[in-house]
PDB file of C-alpha atoms in Angstrom:
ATOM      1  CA  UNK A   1      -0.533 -31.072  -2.181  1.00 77.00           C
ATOM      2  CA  UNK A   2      -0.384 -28.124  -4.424  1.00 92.00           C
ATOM      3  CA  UNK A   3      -1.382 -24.350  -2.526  1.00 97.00           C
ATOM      4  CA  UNK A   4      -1.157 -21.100  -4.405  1.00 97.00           C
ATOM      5  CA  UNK A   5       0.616 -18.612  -3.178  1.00 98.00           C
ATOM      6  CA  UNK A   6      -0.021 -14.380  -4.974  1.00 97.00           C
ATOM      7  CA  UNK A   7       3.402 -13.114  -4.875  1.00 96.00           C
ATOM      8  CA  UNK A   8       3.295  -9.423  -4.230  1.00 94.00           C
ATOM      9  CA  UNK A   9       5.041  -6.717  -6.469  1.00 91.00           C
ATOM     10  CA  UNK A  10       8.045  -6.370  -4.332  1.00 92.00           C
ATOM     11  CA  UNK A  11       8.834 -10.206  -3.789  1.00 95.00           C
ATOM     12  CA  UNK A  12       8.653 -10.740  -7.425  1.00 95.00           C
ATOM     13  CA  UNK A  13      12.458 -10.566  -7.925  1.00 95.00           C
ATOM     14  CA  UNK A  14      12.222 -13.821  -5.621  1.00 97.00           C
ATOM     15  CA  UNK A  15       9.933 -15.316  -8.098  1.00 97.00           C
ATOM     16  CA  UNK A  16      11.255 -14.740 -11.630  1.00 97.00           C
ATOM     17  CA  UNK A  17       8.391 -11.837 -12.084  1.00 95.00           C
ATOM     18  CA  UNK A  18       5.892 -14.901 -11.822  1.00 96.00           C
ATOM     19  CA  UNK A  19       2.541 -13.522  -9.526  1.00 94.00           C
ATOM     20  CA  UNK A  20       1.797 -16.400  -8.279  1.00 96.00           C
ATOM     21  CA  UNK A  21       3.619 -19.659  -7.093  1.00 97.00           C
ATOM     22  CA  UNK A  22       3.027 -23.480  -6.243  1.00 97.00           C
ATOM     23  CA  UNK A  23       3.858 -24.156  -3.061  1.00 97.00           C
ATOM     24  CA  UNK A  24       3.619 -27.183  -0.254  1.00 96.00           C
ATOM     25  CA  UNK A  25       2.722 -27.588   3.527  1.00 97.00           C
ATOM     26  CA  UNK A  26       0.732 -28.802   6.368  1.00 97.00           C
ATOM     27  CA  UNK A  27       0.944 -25.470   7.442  1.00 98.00           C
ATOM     28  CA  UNK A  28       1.939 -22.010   6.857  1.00 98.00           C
ATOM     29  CA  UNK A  29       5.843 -22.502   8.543  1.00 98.00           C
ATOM     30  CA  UNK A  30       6.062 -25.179   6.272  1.00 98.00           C
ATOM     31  CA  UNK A  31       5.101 -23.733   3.375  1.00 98.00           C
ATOM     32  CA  UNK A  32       7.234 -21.018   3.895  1.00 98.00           C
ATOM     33  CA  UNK A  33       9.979 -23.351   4.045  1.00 98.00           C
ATOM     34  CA  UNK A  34       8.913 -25.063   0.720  1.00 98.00           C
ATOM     35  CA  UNK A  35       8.789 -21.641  -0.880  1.00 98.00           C
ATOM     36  CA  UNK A  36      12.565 -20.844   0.261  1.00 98.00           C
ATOM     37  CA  UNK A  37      13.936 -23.922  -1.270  1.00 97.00           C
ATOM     38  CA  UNK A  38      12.652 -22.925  -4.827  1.00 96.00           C
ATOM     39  CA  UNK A  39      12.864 -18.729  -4.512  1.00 98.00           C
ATOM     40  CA  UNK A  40      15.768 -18.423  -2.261  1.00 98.00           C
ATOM     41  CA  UNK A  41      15.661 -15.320   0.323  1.00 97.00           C
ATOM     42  CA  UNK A  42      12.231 -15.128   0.209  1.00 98.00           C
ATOM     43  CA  UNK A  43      11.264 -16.453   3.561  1.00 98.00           C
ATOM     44  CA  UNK A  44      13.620 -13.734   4.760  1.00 97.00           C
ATOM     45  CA  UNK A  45      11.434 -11.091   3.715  1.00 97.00           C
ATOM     46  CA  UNK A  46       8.127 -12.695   5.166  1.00 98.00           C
ATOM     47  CA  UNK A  47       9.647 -14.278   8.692  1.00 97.00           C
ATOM     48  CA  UNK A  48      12.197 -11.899  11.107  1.00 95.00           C
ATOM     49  CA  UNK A  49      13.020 -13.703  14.185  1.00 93.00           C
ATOM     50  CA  UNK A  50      11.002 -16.915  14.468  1.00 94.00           C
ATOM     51  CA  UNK A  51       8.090 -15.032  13.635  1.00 95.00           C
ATOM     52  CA  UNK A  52       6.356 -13.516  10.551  1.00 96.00           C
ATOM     53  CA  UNK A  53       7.094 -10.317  10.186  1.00 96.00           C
ATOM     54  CA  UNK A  54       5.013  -6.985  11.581  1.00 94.00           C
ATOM     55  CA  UNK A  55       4.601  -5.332   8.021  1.00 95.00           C
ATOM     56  CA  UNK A  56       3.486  -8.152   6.066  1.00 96.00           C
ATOM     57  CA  UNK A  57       0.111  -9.473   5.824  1.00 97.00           C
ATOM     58  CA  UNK A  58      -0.854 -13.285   5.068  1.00 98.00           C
ATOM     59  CA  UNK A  59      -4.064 -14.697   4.203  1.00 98.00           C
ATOM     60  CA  UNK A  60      -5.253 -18.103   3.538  1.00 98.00           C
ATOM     61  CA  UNK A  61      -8.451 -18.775   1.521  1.00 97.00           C
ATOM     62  CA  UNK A  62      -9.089 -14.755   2.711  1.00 97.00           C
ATOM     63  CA  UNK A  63      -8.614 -14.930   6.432  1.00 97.00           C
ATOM     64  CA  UNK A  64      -5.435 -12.857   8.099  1.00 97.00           C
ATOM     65  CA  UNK A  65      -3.674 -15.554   9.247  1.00 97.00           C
ATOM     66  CA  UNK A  66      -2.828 -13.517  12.139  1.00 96.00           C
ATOM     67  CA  UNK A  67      -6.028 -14.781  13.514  1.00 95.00           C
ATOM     68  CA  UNK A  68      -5.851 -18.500  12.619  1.00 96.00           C
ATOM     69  CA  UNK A  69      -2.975 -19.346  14.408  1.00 96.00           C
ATOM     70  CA  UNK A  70      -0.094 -17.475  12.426  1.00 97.00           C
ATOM     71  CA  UNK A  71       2.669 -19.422  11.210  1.00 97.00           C
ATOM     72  CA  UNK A  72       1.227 -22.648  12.703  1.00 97.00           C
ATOM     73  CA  UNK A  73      -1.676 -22.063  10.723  1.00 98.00           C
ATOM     74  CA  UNK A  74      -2.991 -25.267   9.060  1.00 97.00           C
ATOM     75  CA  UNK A  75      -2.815 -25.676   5.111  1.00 97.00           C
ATOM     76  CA  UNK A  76      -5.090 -27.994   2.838  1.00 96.00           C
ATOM     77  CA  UNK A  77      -4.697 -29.302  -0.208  1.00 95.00           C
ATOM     78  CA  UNK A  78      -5.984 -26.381  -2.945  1.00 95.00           C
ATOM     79  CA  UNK A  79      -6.090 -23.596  -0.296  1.00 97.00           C
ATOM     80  CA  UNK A  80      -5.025 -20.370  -1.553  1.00 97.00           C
ATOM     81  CA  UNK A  81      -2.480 -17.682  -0.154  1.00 98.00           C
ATOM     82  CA  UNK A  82      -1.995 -13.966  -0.437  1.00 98.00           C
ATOM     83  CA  UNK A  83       0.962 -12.344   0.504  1.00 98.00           C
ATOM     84  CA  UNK A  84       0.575  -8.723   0.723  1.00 97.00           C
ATOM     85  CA  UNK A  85       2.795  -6.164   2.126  1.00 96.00           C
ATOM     86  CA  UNK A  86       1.199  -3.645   4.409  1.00 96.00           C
ATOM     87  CA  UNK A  87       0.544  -0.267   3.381  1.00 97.00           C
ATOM     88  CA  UNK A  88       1.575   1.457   6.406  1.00 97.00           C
ATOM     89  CA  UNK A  89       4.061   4.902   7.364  1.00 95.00           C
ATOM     90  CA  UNK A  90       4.110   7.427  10.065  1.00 86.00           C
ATOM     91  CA  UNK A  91       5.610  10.572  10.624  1.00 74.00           C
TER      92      UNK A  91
ATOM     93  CA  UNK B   1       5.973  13.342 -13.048  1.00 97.00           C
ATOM     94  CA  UNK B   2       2.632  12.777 -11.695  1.00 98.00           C
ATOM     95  CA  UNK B   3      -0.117  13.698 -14.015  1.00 98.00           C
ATOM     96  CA  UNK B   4      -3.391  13.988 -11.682  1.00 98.00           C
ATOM     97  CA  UNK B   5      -6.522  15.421 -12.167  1.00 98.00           C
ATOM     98  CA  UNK B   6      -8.615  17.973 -10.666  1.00 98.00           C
ATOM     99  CA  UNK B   7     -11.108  15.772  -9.070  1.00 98.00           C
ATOM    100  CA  UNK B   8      -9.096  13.405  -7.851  1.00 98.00           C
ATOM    101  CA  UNK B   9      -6.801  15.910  -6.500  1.00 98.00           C
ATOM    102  CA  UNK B  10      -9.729  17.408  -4.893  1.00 97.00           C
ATOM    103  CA  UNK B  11     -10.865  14.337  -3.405  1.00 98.00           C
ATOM    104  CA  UNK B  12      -7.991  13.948  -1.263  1.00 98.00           C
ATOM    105  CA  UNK B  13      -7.083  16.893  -0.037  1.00 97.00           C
ATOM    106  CA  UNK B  14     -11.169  17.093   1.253  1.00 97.00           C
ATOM    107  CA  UNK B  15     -10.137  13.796   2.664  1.00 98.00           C
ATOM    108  CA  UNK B  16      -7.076  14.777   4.805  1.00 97.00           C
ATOM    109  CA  UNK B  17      -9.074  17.646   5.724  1.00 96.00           C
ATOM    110  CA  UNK B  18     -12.211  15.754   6.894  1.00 96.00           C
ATOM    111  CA  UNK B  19      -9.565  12.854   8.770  1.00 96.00           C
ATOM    112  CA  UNK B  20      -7.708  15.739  10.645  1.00 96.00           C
ATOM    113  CA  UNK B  21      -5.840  15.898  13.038  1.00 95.00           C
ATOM    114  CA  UNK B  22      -5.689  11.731  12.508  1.00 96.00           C
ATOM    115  CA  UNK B  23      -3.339  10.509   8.995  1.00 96.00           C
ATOM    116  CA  UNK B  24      -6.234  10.031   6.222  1.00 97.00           C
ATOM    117  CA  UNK B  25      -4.753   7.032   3.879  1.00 97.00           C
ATOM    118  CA  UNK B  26      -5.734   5.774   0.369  1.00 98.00           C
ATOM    119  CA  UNK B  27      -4.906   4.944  -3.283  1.00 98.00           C
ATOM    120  CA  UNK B  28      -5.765   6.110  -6.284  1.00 98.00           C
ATOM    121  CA  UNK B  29      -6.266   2.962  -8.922  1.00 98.00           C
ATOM    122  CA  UNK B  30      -5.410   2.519 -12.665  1.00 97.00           C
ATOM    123  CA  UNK B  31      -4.975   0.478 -15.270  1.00 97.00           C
ATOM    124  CA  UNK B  32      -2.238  -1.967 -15.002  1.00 94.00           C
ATOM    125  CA  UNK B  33       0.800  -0.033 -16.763  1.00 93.00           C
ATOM    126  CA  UNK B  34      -1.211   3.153 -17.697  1.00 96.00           C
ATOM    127  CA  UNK B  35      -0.239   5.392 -15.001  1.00 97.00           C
ATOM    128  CA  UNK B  36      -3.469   6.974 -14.730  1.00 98.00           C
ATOM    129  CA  UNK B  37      -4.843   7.345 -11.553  1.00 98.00           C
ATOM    130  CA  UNK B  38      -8.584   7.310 -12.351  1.00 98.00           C
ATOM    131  CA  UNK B  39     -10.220   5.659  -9.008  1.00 98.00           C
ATOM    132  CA  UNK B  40      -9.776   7.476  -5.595  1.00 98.00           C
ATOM    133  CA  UNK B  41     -10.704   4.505  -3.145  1.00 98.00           C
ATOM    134  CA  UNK B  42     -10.508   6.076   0.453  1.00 98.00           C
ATOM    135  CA  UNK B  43      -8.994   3.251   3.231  1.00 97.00           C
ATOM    136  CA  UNK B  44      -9.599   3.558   7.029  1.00 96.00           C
ATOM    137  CA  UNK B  45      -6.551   4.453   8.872  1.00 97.00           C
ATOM    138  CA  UNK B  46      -6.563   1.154  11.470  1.00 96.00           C
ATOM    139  CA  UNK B  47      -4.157   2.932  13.536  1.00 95.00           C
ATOM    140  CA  UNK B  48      -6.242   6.057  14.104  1.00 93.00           C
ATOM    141  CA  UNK B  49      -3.083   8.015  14.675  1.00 95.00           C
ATOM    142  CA  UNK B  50      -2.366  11.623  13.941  1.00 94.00           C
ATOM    143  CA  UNK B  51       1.160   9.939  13.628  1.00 94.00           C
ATOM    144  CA  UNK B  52       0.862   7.076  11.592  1.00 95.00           C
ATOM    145  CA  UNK B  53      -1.053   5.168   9.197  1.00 96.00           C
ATOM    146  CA  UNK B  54      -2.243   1.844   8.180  1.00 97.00           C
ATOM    147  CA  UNK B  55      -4.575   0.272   5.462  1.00 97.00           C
ATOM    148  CA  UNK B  56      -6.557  -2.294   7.558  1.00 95.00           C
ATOM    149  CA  UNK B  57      -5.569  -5.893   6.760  1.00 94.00           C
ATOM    150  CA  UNK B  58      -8.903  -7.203   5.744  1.00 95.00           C
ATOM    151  CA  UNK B  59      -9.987  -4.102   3.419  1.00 96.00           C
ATOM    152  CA  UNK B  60      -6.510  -3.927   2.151  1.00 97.00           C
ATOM    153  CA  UNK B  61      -7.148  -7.653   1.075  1.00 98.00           C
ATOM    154  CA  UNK B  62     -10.373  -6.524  -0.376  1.00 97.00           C
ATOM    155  CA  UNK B  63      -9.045  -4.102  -2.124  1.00 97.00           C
ATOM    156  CA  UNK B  64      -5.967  -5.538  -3.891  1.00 96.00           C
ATOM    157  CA  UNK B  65      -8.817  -8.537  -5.195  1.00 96.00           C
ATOM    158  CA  UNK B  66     -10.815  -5.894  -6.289  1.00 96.00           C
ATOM    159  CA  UNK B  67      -8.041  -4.348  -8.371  1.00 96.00           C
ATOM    160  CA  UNK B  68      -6.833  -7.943  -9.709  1.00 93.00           C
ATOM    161  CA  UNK B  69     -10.740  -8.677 -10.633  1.00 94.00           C
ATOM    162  CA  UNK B  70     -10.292  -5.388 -12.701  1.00 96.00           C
ATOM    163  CA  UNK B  71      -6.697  -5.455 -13.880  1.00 94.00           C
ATOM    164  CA  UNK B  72      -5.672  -2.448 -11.814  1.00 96.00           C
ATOM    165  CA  UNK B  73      -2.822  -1.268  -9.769  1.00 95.00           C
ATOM    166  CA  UNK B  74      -2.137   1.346  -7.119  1.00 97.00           C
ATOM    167  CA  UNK B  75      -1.011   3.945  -9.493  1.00 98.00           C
ATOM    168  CA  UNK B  76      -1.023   6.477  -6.254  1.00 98.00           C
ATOM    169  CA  UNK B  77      -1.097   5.648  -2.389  1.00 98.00           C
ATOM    170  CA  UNK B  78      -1.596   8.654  -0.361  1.00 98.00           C
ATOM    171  CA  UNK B  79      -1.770   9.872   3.123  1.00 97.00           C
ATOM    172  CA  UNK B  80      -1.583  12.597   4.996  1.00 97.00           C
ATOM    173  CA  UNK B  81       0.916  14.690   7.699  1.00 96.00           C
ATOM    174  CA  UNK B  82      -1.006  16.527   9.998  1.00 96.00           C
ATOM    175  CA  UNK B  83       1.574  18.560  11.555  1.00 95.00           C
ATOM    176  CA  UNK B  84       4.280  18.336   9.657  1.00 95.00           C
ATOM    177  CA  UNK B  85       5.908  18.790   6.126  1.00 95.00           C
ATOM    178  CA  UNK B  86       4.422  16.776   3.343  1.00 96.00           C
ATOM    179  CA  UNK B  87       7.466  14.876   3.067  1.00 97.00           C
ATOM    180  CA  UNK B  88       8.016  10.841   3.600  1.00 97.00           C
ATOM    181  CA  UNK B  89       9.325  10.174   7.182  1.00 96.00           C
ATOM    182  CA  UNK B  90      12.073   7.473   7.860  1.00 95.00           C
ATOM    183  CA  UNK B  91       8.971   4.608   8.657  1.00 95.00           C
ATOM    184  CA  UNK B  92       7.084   5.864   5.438  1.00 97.00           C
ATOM    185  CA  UNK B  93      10.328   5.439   3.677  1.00 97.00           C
ATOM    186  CA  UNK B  94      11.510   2.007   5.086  1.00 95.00           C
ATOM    187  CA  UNK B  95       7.522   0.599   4.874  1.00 95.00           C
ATOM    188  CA  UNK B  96       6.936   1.810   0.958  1.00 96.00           C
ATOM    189  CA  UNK B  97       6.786  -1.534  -0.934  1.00 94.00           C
ATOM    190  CA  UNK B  98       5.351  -0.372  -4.382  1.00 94.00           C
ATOM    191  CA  UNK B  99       8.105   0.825  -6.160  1.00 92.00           C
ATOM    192  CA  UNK B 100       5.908   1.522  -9.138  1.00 94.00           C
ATOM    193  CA  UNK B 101       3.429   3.604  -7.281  1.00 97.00           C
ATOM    194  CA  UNK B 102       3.687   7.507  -6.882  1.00 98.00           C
ATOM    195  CA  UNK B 103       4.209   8.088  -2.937  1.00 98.00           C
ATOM    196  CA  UNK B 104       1.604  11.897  -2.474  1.00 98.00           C
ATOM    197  CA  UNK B 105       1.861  13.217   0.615  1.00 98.00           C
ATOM    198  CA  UNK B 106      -0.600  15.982   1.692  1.00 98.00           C
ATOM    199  CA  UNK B 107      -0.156  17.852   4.732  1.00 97.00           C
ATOM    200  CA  UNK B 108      -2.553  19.616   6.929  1.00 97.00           C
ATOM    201  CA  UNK B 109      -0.510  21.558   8.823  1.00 96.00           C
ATOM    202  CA  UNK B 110      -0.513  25.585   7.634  1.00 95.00           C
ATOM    203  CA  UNK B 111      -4.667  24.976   7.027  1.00 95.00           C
ATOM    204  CA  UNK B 112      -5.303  23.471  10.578  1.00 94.00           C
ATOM    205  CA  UNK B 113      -2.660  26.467  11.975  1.00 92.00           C
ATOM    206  CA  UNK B 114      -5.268  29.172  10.113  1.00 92.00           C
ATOM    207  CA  UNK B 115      -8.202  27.125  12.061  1.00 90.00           C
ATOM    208  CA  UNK B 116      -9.429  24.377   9.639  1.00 90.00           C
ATOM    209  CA  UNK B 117     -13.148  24.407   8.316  1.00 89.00           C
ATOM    210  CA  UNK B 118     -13.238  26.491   5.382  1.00 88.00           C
ATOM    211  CA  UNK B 119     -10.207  28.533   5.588  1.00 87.00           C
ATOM    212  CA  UNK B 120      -8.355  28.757   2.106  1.00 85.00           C
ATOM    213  CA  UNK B 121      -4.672  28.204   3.918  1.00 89.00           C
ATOM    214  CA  UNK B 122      -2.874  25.886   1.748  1.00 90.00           C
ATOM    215  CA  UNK B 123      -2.839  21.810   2.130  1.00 94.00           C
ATOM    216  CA  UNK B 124       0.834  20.722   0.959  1.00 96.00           C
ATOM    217  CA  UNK B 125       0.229  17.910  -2.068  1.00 98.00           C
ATOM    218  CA  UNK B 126       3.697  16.571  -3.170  1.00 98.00           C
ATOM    219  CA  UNK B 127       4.021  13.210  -4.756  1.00 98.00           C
ATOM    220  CA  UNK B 128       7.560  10.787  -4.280  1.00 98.00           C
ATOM    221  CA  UNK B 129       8.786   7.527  -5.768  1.00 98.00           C
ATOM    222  CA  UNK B 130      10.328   5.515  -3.287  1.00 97.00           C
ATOM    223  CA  UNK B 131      12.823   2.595  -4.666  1.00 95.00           C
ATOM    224  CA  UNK B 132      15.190   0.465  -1.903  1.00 92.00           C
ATOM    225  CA  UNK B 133      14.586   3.230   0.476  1.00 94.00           C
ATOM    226  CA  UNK B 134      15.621   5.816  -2.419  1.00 97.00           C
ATOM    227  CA  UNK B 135      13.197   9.103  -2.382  1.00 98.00           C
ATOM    228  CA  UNK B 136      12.812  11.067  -5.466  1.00 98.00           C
ATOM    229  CA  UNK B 137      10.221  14.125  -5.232  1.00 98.00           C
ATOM    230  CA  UNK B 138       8.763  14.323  -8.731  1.00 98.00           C
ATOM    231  CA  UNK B 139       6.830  17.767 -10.639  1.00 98.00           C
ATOM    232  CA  UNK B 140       2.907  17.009  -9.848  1.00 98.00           C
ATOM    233  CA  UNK B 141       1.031  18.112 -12.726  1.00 98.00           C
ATOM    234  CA  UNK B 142      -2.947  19.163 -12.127  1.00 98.00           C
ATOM    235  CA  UNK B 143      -5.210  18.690 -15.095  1.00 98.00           C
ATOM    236  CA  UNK B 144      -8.626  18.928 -15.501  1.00 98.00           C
ATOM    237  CA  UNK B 145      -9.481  15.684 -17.128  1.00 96.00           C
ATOM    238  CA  UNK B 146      -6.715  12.874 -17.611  1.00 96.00           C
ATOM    239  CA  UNK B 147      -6.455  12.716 -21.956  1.00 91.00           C
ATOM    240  CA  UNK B 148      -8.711  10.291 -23.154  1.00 89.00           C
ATOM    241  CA  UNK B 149      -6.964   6.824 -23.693  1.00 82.00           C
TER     242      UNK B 149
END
């Protein structure tokens, strides 16, 4: 099962500079997982506390997985995921 | 040193103004590498705060695939104080995750204090980097036209 996974600028040092990754899973948790065994300290940056984290934004195949079940979300051979940091601030 | 031009410039103070006393939010995209910030692309602020600010997920999506589609980047992503300085606040600072983008922060402050509409107070427009929670302020330089490439 091969999903691709768009790196975003900031998690690049995770990634060698590469934009966009192979990765593996049934679903999103797992494919987190497979991600942190090749780019160490990566799923660090995405998950905080069991759950993904409040200023990052995933999508598969264009959907907010926010919406599709989160990290249980399901995965499919020759989906595609976006990882993209959100642009957010306050004063 | 951000070199910006006139329109541009122009295009987002008018849209701080038009978003006050809610944060207005948006880039400004270029060519991958050329910092030149050539398209203005105005976001909605999903929070509707006049405290805080956030692209919505989905057009943030849209946008980043329209900038891949076109080899761009986010050579500027802007917003706006509305009453206070136009400088990054601890959450803009611990949130900023393009480290190659120039951080502009407008504030409407001193022209909402005159009254708004039309009046010719000034609208703070500073620009930042922001690297590992490190803020540099950096000269902003208004041109008329960015030099042809």
């Amino acid at each position: 099962m091969a999903i691709e996974v768009r790196i975003p600028t900031i998690l690049r040092t995770y990634t060698d500079g590469e934009k966009a990754v192979t990765g593996d899973g049934a679903s999103l948790s797992a494919l987190i997982d497979d991600l942190e065994a090749n780019h160490p300290g990566i799923k660090d940056r995405l998950i905080d506390n069991g759950d993904l984290r409040r200023f990052v934004n995933v999508y598969i195949n264009d959907e907010d997985v926010r919406f599709i079940g989160g990290l249980e979300a399901q995965l499919a051979d020759g989906d595609q995921v976006v990882v993209l940091p959100a642009v957010a601030g306050g004063c | 040193m951000l070199t910006i031009d006139q329109a541009a410039y122009d295009a987002i103070v008018r849209h701080a103004k038009r978003d006050h006393p809610d944060e207005a939010c948006g880039i400004v995209a270029g060519p991958e590498g050329s910092d030149r910030p050539e398209r203005v692309v105005e976001m909605v602020n999903a929070a509707g705060s006049p405290t805080f600010y956030e692209f919505d997920s989905t057009e943030l999506l849209e946008l980043y695939k329209q900038m891949w589609d076109r080899d761009e980047e986010p050579v500027v992503i802007y917003h706006s104080h509305t009453a206070t300085e136009a400088y990054p606040s601890r959450t803009d600072i611990g949130l900023a995750s393009e480290p190659g983008a120039h951080y502009v922060l407008v504030s409407t402050r001193h022209w909402a204090e005159a009254g708004g509409g039309n009046n010719d107070a000034p609208v703070e427009f500073r620009s930042y980097r922001i690297v590992d929670g490190e803020v540099t302020e950096e000269e902003v330089v208004v041109v008329p036209a960015l030099p042809a490439r």
